[in-house]
C-alpha atoms as a PDB file:
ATOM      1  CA  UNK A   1     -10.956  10.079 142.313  1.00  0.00           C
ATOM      2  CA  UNK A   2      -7.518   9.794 144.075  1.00  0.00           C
ATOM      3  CA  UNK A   3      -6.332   6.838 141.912  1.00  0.00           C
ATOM      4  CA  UNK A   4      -7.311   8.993 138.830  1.00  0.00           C
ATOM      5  CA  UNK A   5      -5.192  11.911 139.979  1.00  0.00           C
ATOM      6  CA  UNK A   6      -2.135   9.508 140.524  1.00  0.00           C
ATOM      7  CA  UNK A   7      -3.036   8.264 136.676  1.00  0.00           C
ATOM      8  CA  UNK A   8      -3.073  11.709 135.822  1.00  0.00           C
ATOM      9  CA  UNK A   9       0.118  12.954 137.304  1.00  0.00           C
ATOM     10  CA  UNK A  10       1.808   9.535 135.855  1.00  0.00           C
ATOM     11  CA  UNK A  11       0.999  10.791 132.280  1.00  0.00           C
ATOM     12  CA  UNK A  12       2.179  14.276 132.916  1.00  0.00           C
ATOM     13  CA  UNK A  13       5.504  12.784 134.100  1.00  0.00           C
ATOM     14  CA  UNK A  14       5.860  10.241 131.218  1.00  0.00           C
ATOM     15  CA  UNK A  15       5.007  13.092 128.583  1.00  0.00           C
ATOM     16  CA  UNK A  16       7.909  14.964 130.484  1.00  0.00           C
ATOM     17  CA  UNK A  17      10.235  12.770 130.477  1.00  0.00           C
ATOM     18  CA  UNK A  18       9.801  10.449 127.067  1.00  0.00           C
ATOM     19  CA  UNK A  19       7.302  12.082 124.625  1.00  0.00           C
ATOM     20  CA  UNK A  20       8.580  15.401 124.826  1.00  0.00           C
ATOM     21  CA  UNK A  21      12.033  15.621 123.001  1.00  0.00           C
ATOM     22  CA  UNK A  22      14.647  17.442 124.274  1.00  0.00           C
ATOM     23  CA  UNK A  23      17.550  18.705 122.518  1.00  0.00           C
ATOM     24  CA  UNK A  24      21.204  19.976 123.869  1.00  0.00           C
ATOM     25  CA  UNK A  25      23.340  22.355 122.364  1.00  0.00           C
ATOM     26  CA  UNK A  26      26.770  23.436 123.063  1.00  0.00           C
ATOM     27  CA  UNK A  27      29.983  24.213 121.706  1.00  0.00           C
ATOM     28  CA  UNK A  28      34.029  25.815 122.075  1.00  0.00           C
ATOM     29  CA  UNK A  29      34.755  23.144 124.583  1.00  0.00           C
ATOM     30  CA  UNK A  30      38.267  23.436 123.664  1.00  0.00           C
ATOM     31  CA  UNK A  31      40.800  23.610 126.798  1.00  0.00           C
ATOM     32  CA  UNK A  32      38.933  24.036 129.795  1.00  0.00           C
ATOM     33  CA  UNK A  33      38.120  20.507 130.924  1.00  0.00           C
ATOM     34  CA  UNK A  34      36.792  21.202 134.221  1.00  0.00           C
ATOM     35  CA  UNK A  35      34.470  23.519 132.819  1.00  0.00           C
ATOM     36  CA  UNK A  36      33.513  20.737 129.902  1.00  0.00           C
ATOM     37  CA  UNK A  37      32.757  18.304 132.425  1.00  0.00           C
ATOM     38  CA  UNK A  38      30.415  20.436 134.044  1.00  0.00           C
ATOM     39  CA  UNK A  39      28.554  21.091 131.075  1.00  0.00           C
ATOM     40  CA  UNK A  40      28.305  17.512 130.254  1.00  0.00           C
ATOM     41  CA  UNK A  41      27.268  17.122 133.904  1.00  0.00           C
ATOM     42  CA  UNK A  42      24.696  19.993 134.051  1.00  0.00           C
ATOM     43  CA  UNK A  43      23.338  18.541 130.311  1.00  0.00           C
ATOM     44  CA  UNK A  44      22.935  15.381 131.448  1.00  0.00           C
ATOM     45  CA  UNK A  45      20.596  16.173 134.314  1.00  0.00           C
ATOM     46  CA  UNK A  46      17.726  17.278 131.317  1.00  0.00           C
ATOM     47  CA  UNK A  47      18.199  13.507 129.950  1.00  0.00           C
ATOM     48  CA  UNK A  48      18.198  15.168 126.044  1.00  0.00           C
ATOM     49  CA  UNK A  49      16.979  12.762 123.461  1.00  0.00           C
ATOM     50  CA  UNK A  50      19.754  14.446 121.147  1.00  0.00           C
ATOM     51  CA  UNK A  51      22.710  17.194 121.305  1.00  0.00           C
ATOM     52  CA  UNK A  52      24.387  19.137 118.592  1.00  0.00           C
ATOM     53  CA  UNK A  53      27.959  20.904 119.238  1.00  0.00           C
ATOM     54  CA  UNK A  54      28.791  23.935 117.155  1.00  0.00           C
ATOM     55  CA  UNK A  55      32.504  23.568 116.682  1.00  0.00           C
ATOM     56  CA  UNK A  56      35.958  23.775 118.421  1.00  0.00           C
ATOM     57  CA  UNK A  57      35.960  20.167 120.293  1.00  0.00           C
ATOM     58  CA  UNK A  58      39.313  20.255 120.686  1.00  0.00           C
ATOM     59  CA  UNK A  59      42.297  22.732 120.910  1.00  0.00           C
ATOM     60  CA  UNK A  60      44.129  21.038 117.752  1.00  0.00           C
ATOM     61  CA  UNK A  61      42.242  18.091 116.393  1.00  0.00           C
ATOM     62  CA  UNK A  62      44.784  15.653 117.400  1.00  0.00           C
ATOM     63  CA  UNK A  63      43.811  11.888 118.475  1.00  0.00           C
ATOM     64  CA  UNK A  64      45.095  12.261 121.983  1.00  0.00           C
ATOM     65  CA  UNK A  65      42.211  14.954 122.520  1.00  0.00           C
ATOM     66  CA  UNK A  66      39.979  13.432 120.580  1.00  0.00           C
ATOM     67  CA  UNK A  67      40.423  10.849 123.287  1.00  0.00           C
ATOM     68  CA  UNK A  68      39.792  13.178 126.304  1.00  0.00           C
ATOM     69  CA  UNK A  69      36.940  14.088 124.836  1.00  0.00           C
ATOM     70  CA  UNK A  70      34.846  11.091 124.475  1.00  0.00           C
ATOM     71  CA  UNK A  71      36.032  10.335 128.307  1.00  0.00           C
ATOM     72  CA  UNK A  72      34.594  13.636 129.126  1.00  0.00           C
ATOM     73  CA  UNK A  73      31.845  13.172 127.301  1.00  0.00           C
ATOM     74  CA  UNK A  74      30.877   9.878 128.400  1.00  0.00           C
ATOM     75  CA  UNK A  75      28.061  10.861 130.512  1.00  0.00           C
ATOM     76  CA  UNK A  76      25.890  12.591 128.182  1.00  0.00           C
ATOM     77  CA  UNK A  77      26.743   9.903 125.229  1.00  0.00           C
ATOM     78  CA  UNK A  78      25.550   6.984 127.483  1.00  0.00           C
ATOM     79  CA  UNK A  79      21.793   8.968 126.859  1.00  0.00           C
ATOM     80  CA  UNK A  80      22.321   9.998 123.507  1.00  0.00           C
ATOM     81  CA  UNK A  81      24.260  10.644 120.173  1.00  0.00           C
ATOM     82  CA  UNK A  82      26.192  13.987 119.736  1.00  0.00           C
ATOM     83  CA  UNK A  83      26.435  15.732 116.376  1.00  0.00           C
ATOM     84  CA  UNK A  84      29.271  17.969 116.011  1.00  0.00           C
ATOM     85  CA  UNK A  85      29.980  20.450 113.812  1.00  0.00           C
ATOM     86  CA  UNK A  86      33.661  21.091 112.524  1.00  0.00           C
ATOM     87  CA  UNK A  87      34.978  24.274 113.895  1.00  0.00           C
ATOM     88  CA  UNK A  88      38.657  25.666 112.969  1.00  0.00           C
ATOM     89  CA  UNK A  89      40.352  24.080 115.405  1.00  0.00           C
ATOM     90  CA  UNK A  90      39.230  20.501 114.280  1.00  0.00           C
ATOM     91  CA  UNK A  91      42.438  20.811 112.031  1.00  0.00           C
ATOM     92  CA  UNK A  92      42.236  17.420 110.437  1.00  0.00           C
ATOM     93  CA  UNK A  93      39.186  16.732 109.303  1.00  0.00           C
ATOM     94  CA  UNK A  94      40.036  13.485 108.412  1.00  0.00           C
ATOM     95  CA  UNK A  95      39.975  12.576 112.100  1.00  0.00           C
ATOM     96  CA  UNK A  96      37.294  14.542 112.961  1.00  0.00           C
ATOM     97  CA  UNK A  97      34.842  13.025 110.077  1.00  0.00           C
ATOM     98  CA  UNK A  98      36.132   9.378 111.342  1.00  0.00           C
ATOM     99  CA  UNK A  99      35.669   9.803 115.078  1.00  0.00           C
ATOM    100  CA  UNK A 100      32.845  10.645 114.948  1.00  0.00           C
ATOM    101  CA  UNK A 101      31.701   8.454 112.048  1.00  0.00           C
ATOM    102  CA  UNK A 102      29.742  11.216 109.912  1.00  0.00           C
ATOM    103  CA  UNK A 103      27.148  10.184 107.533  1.00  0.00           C
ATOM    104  CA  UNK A 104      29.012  10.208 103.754  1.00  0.00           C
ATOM    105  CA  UNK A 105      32.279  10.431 105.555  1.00  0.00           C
ATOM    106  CA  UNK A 106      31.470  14.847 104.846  1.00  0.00           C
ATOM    107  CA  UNK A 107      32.139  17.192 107.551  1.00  0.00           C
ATOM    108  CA  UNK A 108      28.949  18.480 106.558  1.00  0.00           C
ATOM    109  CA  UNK A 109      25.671  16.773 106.701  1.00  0.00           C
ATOM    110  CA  UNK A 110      21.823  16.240 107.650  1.00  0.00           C
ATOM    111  CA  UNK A 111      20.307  14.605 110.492  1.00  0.00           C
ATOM    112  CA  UNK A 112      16.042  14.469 111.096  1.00  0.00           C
ATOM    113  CA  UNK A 113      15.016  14.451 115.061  1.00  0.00           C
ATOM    114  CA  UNK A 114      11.164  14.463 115.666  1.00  0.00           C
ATOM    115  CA  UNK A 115      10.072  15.983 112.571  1.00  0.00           C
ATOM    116  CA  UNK A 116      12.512  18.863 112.379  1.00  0.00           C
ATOM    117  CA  UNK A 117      15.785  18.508 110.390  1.00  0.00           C
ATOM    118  CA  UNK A 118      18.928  19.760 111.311  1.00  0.00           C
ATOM    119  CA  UNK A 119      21.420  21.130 108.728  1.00  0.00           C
ATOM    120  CA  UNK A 120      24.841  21.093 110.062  1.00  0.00           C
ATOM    121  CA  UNK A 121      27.516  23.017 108.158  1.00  0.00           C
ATOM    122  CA  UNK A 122      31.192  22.856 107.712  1.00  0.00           C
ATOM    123  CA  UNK A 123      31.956  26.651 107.821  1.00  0.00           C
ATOM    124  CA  UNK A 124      35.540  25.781 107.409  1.00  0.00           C
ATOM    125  CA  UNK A 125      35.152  24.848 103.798  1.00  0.00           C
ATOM    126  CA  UNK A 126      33.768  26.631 101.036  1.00  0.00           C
ATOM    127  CA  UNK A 127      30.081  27.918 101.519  1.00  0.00           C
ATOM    128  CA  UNK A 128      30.243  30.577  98.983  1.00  0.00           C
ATOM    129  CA  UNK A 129      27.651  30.433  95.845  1.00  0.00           C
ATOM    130  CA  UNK A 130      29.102  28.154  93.504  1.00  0.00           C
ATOM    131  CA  UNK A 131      30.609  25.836  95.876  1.00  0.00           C
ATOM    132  CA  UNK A 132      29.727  22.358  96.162  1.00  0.00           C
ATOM    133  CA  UNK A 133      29.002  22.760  99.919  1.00  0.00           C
ATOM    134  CA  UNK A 134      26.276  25.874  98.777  1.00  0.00           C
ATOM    135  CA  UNK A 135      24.894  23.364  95.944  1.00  0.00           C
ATOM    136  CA  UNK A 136      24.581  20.629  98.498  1.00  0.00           C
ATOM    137  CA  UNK A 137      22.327  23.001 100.923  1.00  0.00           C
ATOM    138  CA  UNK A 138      20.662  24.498  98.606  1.00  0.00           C
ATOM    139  CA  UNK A 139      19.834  21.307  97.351  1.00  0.00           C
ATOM    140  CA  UNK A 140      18.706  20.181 101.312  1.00  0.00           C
ATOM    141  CA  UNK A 141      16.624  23.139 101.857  1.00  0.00           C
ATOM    142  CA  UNK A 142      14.534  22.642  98.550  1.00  0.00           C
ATOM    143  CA  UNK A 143      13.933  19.239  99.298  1.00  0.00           C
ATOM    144  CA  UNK A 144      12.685  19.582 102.495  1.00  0.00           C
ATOM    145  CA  UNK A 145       9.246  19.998 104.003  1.00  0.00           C
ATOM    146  CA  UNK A 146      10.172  19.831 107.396  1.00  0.00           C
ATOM    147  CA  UNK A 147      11.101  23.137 109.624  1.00  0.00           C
ATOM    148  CA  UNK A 148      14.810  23.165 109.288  1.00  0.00           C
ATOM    149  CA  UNK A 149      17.137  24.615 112.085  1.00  0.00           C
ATOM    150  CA  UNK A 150      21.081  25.458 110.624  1.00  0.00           C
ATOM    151  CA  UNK A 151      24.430  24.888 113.117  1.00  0.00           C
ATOM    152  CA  UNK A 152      27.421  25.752 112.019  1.00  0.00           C
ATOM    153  CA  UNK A 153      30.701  26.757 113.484  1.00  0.00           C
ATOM    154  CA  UNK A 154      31.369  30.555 112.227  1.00  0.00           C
ATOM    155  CA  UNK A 155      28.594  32.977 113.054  1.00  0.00           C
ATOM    156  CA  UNK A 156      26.836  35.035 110.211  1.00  0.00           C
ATOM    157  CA  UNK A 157      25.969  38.012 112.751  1.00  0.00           C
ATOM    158  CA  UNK A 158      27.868  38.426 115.705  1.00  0.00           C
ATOM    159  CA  UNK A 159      28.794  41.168 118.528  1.00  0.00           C
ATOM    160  CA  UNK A 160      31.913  39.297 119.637  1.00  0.00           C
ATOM    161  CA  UNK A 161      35.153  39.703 118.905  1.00  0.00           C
ATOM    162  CA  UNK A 162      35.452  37.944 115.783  1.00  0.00           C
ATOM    163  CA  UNK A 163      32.086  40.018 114.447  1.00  0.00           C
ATOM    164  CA  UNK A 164      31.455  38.573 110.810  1.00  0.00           C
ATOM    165  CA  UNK A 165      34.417  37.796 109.824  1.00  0.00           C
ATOM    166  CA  UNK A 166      33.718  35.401 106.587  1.00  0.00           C
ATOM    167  CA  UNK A 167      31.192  37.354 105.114  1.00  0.00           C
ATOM    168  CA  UNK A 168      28.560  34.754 105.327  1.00  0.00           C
ATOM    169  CA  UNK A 169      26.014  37.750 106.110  1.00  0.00           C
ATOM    170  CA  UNK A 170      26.232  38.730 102.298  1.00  0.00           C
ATOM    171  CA  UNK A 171      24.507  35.767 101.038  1.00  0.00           C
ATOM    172  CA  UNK A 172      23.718  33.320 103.715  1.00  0.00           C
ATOM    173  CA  UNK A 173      20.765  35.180 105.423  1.00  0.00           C
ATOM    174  CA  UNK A 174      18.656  35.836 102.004  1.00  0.00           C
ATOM    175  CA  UNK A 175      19.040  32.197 101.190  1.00  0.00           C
ATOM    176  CA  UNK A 176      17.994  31.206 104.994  1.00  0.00           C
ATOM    177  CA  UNK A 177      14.644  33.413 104.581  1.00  0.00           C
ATOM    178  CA  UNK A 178      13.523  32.664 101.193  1.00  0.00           C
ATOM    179  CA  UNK A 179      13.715  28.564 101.998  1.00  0.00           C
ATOM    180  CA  UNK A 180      11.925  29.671 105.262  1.00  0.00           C
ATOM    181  CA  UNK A 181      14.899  28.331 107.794  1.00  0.00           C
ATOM    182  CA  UNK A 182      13.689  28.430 111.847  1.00  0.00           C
ATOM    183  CA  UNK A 183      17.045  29.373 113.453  1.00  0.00           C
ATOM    184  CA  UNK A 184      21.350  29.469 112.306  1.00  0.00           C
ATOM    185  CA  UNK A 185      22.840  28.287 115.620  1.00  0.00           C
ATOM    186  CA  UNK A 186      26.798  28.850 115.830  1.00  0.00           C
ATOM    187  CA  UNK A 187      29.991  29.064 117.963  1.00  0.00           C
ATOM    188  CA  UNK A 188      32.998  30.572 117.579  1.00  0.00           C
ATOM    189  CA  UNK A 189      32.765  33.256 119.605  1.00  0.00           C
ATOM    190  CA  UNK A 190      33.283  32.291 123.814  1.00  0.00           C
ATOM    191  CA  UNK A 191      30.115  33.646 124.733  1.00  0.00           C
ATOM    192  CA  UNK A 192      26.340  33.491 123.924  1.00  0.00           C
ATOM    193  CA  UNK A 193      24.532  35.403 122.126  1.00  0.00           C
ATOM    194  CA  UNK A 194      20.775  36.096 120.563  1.00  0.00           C
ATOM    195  CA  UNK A 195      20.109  37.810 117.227  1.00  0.00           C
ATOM    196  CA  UNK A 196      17.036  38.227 115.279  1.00  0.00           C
ATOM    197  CA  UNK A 197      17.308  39.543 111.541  1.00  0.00           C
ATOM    198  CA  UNK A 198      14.349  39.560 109.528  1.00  0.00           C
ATOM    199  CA  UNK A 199      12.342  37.557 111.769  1.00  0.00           C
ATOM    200  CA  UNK A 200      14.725  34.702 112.038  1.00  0.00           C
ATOM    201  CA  UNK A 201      16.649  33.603 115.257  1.00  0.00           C
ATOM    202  CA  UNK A 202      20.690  33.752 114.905  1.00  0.00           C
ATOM    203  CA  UNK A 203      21.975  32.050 118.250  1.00  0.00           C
ATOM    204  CA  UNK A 204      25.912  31.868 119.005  1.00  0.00           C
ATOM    205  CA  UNK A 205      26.902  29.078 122.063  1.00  0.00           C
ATOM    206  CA  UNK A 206      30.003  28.421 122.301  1.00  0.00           C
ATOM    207  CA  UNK A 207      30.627  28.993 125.927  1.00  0.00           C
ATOM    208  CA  UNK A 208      31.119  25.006 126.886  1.00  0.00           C
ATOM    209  CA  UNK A 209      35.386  25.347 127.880  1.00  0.00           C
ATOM    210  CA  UNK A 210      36.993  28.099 125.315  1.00  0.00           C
ATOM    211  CA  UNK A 211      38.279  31.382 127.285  1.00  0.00           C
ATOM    212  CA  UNK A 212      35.439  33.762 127.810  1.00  0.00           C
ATOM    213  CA  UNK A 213      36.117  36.589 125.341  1.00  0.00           C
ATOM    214  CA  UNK A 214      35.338  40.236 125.418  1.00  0.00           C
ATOM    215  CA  UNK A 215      32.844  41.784 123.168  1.00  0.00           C
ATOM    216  CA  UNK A 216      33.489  43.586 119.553  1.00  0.00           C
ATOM    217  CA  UNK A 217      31.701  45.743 117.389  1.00  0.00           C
ATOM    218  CA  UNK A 218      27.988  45.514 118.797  1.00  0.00           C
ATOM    219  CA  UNK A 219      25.411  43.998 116.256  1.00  0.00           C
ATOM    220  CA  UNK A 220      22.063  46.188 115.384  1.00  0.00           C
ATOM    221  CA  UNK A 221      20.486  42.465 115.525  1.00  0.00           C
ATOM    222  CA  UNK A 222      21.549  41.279 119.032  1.00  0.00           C
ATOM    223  CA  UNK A 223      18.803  40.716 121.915  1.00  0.00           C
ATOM    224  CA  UNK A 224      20.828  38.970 124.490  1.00  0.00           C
ATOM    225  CA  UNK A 225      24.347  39.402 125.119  1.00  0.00           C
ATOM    226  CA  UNK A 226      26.406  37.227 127.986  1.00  0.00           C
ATOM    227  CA  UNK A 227      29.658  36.491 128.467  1.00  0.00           C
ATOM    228  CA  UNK A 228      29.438  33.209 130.480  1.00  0.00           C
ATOM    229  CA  UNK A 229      30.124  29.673 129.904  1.00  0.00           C
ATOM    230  CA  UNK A 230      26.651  27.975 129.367  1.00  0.00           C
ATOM    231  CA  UNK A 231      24.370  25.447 127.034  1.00  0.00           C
ATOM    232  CA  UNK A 232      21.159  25.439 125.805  1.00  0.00           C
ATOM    233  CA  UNK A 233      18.089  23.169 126.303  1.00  0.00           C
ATOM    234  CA  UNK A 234      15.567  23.350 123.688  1.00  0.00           C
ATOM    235  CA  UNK A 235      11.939  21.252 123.926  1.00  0.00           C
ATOM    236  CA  UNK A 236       9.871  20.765 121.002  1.00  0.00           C
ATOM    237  CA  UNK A 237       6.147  20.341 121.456  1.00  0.00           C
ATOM    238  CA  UNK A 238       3.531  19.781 118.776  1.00  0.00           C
ATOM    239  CA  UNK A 239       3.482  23.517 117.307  1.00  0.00           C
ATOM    240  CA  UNK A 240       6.900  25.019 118.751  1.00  0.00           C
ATOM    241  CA  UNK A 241      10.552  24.443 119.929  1.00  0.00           C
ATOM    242  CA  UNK A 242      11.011  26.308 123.161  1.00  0.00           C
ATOM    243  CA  UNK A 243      15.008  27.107 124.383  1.00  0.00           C
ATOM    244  CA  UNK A 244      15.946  27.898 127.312  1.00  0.00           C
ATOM    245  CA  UNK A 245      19.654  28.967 127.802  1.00  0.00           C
ATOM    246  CA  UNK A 246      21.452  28.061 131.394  1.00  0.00           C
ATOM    247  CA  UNK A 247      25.058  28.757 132.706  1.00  0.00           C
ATOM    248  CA  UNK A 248      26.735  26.773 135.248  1.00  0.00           C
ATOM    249  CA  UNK A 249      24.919  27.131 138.001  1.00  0.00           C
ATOM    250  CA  UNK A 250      21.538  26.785 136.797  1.00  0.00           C
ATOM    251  CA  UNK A 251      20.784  30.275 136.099  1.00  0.00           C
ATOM    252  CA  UNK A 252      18.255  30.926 133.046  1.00  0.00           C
ATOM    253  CA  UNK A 253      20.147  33.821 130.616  1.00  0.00           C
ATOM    254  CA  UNK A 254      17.925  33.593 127.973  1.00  0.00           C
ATOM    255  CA  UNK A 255      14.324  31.638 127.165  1.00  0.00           C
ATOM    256  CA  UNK A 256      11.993  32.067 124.105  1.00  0.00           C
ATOM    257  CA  UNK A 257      10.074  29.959 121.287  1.00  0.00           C
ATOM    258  CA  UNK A 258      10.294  29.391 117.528  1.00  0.00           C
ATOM    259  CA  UNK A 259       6.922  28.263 115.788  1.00  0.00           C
ATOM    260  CA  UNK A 260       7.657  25.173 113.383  1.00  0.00           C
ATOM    261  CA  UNK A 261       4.157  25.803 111.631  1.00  0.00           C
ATOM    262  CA  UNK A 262       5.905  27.135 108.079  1.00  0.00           C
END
């Protein structure tokens, strides 16, 4: 009976720690490289199978950052690739597609974890109906029959300073709940941030080095509002991806789950 407990209790662990995927998600880590380095640090103590960043690596897109910010990095890439978004401050996007070698050499792409695929866009180019960017996801959305999670740099609803600023809530949101989208995960603003229109999840992070910011206009869809540096663990089990939002210290602002039975 006892060595069947221990057999039990090794399973448990294992299915913690390798069958269960975790994914990280930050973003804005900009300037504040004490502040990045904890993230990385705090990150890198859930041993993530993957991590996605929503934008604003750097301050000005320039080499000599780029540089600073695969040393910063270095812990949490040792465990496991990081797929960045380009936010405005990525200036050249030449660099910033070749650094971080980007599949089609595109800013904006696809990548499949454990049966879930992750759309990330490039909110810096055109994403208005018509574009080749819209064709593109439209194109990825229809073709998909996995549940499919959206990060991108600008938010499409937003109680922060920069509210919605590209319009993306005129078009993006209908297109997001007919194709039957799970969650639009941005940056952008220095802060987090939970919205839910129409059933879906809208999540801002980008409180990973940027300048905390002071709220703007509130949004009718927010749920959780806080205005501290911070990153986001999700888990996906069979049925359901479960996030859990820390700050610095370890402090939980913000848990929930998202079915991915569509």
């Amino acid at each position: 009976m006892r060595r069947n407990s221990v057999v039990l209790l090794l399973l448990i662990w294992l299915c913690s720690e390798f069958l269960c995927a975790k994914i990280a998600i930050y973003g804005d880590t900009r300037t504040n490289h004490e502040v990045h380095s904890r993230i990385v640090s705090e990150i890198a103590k859930h041993r993530p199978n993957i991590a996605f960043h929503t934008g604003d690596l750097v301050q000005r897109g320039t080499t000599e950052e780029y540089d600073r910010w695969f040393e910063i990095s270095a812990p949490l890439l040792e465990l496991c690739p990081i797929w960045p978004a380009k936010g405005n401050h990525e200036r050249i996007r030449d660099i910033f597609i070749s650094r971080f070698h980007l599949p089609d050499a595109r800013s904006y792409y696809n990548v499949e974890h454990d049966s879930i695929r992750w759309i990330i866009l490039d909110s810096t180019l055109e994403l208005n109906p018509g574009s080749e960017q819209y064709s593109w996801l439209v194109q990825q959305l229809n073709s998909s029959s996995l549940p499919v999670i959206v990060i991108m740099h600008h938010p499409i609803f937003s109680s922060g300073e920069h509210g919605s600023e590209l319009g993306l809530d005129l078009y993006l949101p209908e297109l997001f709940e007919r194709t039957g989208v799970l969650a639009v995960i941005s940056g952008h603003e220095h802060q987090y941030e939970h919205l839910i229109y129409n059933g879906s999840h809208y999540l801002i992070s980008g409180g990973g080095g940027a300048p905390i910011r002071e709220y703007g206009e509130p949004s009718p869809y927010s749920r959780v509002l806080a205005k501290q540096h911070h990153y986001i663990i999700a888990e996906r089990s069979t049925e359901a991806l479960s996030f859990t939002v820390f700050d610095l210290d370890g402090a939980i602002l913000d848990s929930f789950s998202i079915s991915l039975v569509r």
